[in-house]
Structures are given as C-alpha cells and as structure tokens.
CSV table of C-alpha atoms in Angstrom, one decimal:
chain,number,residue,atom,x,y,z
A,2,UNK,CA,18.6,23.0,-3.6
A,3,UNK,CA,19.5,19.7,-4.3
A,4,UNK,CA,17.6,17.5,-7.2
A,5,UNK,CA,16.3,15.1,-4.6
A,6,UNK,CA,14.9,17.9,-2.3
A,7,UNK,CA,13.3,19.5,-5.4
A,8,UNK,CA,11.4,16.1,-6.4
A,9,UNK,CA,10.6,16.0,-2.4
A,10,UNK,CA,8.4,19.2,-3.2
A,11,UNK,CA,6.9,17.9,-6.6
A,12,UNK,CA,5.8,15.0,-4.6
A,13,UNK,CA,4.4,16.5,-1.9
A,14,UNK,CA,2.5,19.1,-3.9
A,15,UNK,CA,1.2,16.4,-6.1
A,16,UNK,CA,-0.3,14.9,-2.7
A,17,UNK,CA,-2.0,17.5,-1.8
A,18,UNK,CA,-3.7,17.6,-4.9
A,19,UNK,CA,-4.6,14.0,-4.8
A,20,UNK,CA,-6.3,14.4,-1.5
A,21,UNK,CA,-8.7,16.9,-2.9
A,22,UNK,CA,-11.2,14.7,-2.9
A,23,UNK,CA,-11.5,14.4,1.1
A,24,UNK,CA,-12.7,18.1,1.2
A,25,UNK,CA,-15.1,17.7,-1.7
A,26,UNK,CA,-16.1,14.7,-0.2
A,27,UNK,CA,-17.4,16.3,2.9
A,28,UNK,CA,-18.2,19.3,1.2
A,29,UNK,CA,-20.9,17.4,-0.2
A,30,UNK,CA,-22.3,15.8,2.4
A,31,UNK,CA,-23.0,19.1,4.6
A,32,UNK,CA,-25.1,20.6,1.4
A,33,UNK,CA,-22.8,21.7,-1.3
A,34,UNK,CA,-23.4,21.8,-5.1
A,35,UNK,CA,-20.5,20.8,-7.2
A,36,UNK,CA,-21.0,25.0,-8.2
A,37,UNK,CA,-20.6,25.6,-5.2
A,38,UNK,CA,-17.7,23.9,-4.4
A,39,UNK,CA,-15.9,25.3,-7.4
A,40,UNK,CA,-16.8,28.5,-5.9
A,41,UNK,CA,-15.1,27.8,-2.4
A,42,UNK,CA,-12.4,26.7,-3.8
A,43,UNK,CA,-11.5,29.4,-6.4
A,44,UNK,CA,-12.2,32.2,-4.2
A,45,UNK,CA,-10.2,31.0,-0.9
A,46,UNK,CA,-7.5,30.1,-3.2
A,47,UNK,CA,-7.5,33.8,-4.5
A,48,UNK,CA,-7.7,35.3,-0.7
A,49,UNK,CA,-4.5,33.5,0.2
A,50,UNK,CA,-3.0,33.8,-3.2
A,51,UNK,CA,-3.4,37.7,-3.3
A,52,UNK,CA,-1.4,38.7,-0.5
A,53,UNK,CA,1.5,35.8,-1.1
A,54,UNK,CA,1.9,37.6,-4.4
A,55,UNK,CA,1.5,41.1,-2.8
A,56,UNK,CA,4.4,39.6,-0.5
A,57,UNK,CA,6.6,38.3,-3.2
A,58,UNK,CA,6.8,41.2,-5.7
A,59,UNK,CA,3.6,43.6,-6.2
A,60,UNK,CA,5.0,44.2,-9.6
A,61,UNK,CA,3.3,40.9,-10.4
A,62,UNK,CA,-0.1,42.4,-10.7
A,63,UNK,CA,0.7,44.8,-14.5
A,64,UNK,CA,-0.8,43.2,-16.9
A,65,UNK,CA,-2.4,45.0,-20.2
A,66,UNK,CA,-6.1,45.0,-20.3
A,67,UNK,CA,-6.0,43.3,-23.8
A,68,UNK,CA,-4.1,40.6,-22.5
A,69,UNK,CA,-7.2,39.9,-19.9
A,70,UNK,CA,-8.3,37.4,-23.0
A,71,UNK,CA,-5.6,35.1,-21.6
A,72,UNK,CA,-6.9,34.9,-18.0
A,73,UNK,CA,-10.7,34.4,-19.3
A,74,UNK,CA,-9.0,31.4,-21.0
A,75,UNK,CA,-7.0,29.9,-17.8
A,76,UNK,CA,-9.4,30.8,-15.1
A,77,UNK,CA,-12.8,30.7,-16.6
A,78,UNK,CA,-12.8,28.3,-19.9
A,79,UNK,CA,-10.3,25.7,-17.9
A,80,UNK,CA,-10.0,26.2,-14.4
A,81,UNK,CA,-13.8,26.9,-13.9
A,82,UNK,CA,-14.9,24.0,-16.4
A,83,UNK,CA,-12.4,21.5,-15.5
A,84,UNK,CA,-13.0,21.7,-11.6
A,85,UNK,CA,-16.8,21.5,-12.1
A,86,UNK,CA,-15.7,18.2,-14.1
A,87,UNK,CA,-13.6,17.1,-11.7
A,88,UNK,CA,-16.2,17.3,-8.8
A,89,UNK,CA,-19.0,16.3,-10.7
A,90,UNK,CA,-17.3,13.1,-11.5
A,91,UNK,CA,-15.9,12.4,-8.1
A,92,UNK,CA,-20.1,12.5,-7.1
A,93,UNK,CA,-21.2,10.9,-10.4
A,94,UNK,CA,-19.0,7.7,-10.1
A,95,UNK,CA,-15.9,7.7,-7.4
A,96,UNK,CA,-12.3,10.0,-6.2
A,97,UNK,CA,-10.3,7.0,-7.8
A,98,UNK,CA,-11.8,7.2,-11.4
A,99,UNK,CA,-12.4,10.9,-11.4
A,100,UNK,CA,-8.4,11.1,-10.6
A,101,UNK,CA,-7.5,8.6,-13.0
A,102,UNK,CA,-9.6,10.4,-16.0
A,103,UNK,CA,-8.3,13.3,-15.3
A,104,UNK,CA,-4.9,12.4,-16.5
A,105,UNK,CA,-5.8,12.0,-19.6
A,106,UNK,CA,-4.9,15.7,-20.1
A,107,UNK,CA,-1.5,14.9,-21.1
A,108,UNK,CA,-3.4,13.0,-24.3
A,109,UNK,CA,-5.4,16.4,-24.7
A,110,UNK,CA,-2.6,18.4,-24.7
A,111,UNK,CA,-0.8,16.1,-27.4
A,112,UNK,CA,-3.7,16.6,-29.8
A,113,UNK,CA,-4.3,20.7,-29.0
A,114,UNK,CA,-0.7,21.1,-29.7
A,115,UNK,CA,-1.1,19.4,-32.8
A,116,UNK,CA,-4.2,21.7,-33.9
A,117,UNK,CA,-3.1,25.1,-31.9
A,118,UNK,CA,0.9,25.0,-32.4
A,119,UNK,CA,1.5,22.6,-35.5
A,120,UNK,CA,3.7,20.2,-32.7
A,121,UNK,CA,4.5,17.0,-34.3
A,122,UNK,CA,2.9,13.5,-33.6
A,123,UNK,CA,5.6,11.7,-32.7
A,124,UNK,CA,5.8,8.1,-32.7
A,125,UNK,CA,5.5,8.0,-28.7
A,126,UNK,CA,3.0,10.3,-28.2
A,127,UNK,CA,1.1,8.2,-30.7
A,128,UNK,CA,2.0,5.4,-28.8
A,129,UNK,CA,1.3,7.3,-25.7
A,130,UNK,CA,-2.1,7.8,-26.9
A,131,UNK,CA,-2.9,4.4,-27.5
A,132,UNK,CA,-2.1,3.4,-24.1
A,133,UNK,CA,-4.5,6.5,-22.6
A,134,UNK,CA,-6.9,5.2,-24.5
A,135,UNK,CA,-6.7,1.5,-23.8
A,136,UNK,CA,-6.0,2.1,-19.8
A,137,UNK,CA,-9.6,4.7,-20.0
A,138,UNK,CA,-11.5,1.8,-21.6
A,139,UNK,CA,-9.9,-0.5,-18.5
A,140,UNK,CA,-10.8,2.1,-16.1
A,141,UNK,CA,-14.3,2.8,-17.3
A,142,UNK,CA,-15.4,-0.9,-16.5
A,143,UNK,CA,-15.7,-2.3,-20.0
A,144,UNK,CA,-14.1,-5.9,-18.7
A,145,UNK,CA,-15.9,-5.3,-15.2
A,146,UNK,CA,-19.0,-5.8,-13.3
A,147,UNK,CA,-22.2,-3.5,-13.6
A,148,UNK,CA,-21.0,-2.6,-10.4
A,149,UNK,CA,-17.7,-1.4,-10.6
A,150,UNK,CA,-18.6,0.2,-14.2
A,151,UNK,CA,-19.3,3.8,-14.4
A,152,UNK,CA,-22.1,6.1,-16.1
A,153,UNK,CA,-22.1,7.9,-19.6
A,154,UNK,CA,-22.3,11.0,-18.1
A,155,UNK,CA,-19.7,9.8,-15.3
A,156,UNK,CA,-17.2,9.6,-18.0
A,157,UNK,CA,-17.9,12.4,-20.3
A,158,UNK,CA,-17.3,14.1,-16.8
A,159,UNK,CA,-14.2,12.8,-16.3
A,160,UNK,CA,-13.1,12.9,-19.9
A,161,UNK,CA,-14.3,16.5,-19.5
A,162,UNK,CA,-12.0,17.4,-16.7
A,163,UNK,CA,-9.3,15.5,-18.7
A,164,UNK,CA,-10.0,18.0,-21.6
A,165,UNK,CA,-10.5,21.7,-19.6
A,166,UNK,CA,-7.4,20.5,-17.8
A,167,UNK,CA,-5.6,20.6,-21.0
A,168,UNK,CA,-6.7,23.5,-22.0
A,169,UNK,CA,-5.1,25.3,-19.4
A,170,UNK,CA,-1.6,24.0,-21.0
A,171,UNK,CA,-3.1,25.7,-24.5
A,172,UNK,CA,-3.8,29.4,-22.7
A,173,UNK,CA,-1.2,29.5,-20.4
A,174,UNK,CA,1.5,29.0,-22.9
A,175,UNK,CA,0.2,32.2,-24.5
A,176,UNK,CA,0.2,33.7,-21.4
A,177,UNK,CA,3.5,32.7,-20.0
A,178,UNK,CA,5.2,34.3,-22.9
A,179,UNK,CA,4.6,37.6,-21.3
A,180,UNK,CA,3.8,37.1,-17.9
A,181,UNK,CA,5.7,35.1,-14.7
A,182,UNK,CA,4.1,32.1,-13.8
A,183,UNK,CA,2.8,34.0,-10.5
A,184,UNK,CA,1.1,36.9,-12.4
A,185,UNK,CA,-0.8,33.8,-14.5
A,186,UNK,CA,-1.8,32.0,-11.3
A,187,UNK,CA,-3.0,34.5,-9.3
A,188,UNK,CA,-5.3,36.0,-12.3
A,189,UNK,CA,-6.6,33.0,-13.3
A,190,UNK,CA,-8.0,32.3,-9.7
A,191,UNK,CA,-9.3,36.2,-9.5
A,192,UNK,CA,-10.9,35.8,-13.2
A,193,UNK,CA,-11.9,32.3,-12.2
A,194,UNK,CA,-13.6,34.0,-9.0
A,195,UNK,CA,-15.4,36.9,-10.6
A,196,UNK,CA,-16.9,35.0,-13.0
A,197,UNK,CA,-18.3,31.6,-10.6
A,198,UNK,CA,-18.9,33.2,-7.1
A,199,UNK,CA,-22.1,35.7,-8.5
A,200,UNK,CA,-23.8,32.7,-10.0
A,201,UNK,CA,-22.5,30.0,-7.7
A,202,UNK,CA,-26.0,30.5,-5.2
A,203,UNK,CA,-22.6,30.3,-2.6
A,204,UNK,CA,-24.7,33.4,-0.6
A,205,UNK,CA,-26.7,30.7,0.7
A,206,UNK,CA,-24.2,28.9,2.3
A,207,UNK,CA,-23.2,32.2,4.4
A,208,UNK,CA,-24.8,30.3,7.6
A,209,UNK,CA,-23.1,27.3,6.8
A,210,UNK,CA,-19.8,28.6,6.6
A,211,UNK,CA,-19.8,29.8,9.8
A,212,UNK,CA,-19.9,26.3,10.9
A,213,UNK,CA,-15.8,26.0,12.3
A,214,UNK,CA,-15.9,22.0,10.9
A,215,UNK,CA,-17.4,23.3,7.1
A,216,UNK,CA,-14.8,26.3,7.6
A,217,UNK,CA,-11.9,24.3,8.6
A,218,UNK,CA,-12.8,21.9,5.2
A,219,UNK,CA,-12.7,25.5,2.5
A,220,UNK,CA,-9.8,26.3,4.7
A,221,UNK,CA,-8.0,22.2,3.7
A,222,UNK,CA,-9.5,23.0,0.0
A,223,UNK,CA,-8.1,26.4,-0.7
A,224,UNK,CA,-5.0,26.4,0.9
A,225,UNK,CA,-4.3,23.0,1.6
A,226,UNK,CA,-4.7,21.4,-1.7
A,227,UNK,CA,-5.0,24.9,-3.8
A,228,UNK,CA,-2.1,27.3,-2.4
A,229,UNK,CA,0.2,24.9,-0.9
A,230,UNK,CA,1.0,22.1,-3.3
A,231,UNK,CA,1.0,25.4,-5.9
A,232,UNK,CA,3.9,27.3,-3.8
A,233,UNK,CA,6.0,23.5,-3.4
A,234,UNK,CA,5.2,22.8,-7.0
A,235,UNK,CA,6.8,25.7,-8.3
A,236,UNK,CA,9.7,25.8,-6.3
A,237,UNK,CA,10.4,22.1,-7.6
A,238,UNK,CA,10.2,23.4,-10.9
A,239,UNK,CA,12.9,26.0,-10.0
A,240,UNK,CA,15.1,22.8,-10.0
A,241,UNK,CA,13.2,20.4,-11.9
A,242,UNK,CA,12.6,19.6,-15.8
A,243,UNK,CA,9.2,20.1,-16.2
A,244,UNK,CA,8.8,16.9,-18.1
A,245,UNK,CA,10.4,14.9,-15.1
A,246,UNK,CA,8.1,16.8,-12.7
A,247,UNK,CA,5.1,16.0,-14.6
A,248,UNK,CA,6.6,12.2,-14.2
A,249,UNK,CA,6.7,12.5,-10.5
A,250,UNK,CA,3.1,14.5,-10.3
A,251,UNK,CA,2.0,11.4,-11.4
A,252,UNK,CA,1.2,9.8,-7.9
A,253,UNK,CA,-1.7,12.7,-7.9
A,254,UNK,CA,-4.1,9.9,-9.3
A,255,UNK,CA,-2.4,6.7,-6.5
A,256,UNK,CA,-2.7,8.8,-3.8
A,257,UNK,CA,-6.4,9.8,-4.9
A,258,UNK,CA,-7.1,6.0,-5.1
A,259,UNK,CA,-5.5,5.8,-1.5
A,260,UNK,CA,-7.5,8.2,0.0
A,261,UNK,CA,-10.9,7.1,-1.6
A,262,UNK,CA,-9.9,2.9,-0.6
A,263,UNK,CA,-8.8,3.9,3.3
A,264,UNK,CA,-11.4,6.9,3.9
A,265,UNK,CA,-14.7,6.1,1.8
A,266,UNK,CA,-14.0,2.1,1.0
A,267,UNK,CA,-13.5,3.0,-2.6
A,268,UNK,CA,-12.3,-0.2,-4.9
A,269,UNK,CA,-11.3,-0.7,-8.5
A,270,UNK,CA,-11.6,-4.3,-9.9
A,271,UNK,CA,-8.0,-5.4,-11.3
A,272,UNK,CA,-8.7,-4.6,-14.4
A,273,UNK,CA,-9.4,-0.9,-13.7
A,274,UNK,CA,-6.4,-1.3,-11.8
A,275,UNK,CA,-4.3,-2.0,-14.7
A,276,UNK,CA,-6.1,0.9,-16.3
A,277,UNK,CA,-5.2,3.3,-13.7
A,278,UNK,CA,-1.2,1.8,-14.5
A,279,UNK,CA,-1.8,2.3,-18.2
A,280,UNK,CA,-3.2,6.2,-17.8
A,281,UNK,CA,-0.2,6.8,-15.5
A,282,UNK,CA,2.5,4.7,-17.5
A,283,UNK,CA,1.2,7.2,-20.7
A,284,UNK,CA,2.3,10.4,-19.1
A,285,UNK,CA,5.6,9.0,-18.5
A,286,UNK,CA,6.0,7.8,-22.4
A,287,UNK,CA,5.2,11.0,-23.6
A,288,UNK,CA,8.0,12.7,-22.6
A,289,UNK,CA,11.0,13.2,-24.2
A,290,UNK,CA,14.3,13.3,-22.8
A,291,UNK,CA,16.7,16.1,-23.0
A,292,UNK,CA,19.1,14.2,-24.9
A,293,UNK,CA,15.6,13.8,-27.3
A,294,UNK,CA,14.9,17.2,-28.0
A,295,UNK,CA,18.1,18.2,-28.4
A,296,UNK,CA,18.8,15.6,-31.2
A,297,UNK,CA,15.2,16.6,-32.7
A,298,UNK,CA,16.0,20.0,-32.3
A,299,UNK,CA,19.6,19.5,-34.0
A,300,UNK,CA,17.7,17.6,-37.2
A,301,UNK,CA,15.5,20.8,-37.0
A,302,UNK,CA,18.1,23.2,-37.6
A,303,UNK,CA,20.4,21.2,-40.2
A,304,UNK,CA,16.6,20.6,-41.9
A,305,UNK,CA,16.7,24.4,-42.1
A,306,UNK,CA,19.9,25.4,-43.2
C-alpha cells in the first residue's frame, strides 16, 4: 500500500472519531446518562470487535491471567474514565471544546513518560507543553465573553479526558510488549464492558433500544466511530510512522468543531479559535523525526560506550 493510501485511512479513521459527538449528541436527547452512553458504546464495540478478532486469528484471545492487570488499566482506569470525561464534557460545555481538551493527552503522555519510564524532557516537548497550555487557556474562554467561556467543572472534564486518554499510552505500552495490538483492543473493550454495563442502570434503556432510530445511533457509536476508524487506523499504522499518524489524527478535534458548527450551531470566539490551532500545532511539535531519534539514539550509545 502506498504512503498516501495509508494516510487516506489515518484520516478517515480520525473522522470518524471526530464525529462521535453526533451520536452522543442524540443519545442524550432521547434519555441517556453520560454512564450510559459509555456503556453503549463499550459493549457494541466489544460485540463487533469479538467476532473480527475470532475472524482474524483466534489465537489472539491467550493471554495469562496475571497479565489481566494490564487490561483493568486500558479498559477500566482509561477507556472507562476518559469516555465518561469525554461525554460529560461534550454535555457540560460543547463537541468543539470537549475535542479540543482532549488533545491535550499528547502533554499527559510527555509528563507520565517522564514519571513512569524516566523519558527525557526535551527542549520541544517542553516547548510543546507551553503551547498546550497557552492554546487550553485560549480555548477555555479566558480572553472571551461569559458566553463563550466554559465551567470549572467543564474543564476539569475535559482536562480529565485529556488525562485518562493518556493513560491508556502508559498501560498499553506494558501491554503491547507481550500482546498484538488486537489482543489489547479487544480486552480492553471486554474488561471495559464487564466492569460499566452492571452498574451503567443501561437495563432500563432495554425499551428504548428497541426504538430502530436509538438503535441505528449505538449501531453509528460502536461501529461507526468505535470499530471502523479502529480497523482503518491500524491498517495505516501498518505503513505509517506512528508519530506522523498521530500528526494526521490531528483533524479528530477540526472535524469535531465541524460537526458541532454545521449540526448543533456550535461557535468558538477567535480566540478559542487560535486555541484550538495552538492545542493542535503542539501535537505536531512534539514529535520527533526519524532522522531525530536516530541522532539521539546514536549520542545514546557513544554516551554508553
């Protein structure tokens, strides 16, 4: 596959994730409870993820019973946490800002790596971190209207996504070192399930579901922008630095603030506009190039010798 076609399928998944907020959206307006929604979303993602995997290679599915402590990380301490977050703030103040918080996981990840894996805090991730932190204060409303500015407890949301999102970088690098990336995926959804849907109060919704608009929106929220952009994601990656397709995922949070201007008359004042460009712009600073790390990496070795 050629590079172009790879970045195709990084862009489209990233879409798809960016257009999450339609389903929540209406999710909330026929009833749901950001729970709830968390629920719907982990557990249809595990119905269509099981048998994909099954499909693929059901060799997938051995893992040790001790390593379990990696999938409580990934599917209940981030993926649970950081969509509740995620939804929450969407309801709490708007799909554009909710988006745009959220990518300040790249910052989170910087600073866990620092704590968790002794990485070093290189000049442009500190400079990457400035900019996160100067584009959140544009995005939060500080040199905006009452209007346009957000809660307290809007942006501890959104910071909180941000954070849980990050996290998932943290377990899954544990867990990746033994597992392929499908046996991590399709555990952290089924841990993710097993530990929401009981407590979710989702049984009440049983009725509801049964409703073919409310079922065709789970359908658009687990497969749509759960399984889908996941499967053209990863086979982007098959041809794709990671670092340049974490570049290019960046139009997750424009196409967010697309969806929420066209479909629920969201705006951002031009100065959270030039927020949203700062948050973005520091995800592409952080990253290194190849010809980077292998220079660091040389200085490394020669340090060593």
């Amino acid at each position: 596959m050629e590079n172009k076609s790879a970045w195709l399928l990084i862009a489209i998944g990233a879409s798809l994730w960016g257009v999450i907020g339609v389903f929540v959206t209406y999710l909330y307006e026929v009833g749901f409870t950001p729970l709830e929604v968390v629920a719907v979303r982990v557990l249809t993602a595990s119905i269509f993820m099981v048998p994909y995997v099954l499909m693929k290679n059901r060799q997938l599915f051995k893992i040790k019973v001790k390593d379990s402590r990696y999938f409580i990380g990934t599917g209940i301490i981030s993926i649970v946490l950081f969509n509740w977050c995620l939804f929450s703030s969407m309801r709490e103040s708007s799909i554009s800002i909710a988006f745009i918080l959220l990518y300040t996981a790249p910052a989170f990840v910087t600073i866990l790596s620092r704590i968790f894996f002794k990485e070093a805090l290189t000049a442009r991730k500190l400079t990457a971190l400035l900019v996160t932190l100067i584009g959140c204060s544009l995005v939060i409303g500080i040199f905006s209207s009452s209007t346009a500015s957000i809660s307290l407890y809007g942006l501890i949301l959104g910071l909180g996504s941000g954070f849980f999102y990050a996290l998932y970088s943290i377990f899954g690098k544990a867990a990746l070192s033994k597992y392929d990336s499908l046996t991590v995926t399709v555990y952290t959804f089924l841990f993710a399930t097993v530990a929401i849907v009981p407590f979710s109060g989702l049984g009440s919704k049983l009725s509801t579901l049964t409703d073919l608009k409310v079922l065709g929106l789970v359908i658009g929220l687990g497969f749509l922008s759960t399984m889908l952009p996941f499967i053209f994601y990863t086979k982007g990656l098959q041809y794709v630095e990671s670092s340049r397709a974490s570049i290019i995922a960046t139009i997750e949070p424009v196409v967010a603030s697309v969806v929420g201007f066209f479909i629920f008359n969201e705006t951002l004042s031009t100065w959270q506009y030039l927020g949203m460009i700062m948050v973005i712009s520091s995800v592409i600073i952080v990253q290194e190039s190849k010809k980077q790390k292998a220079n660091r990496s040389q200085q490394f070795d020669q340090a060593g010798a």
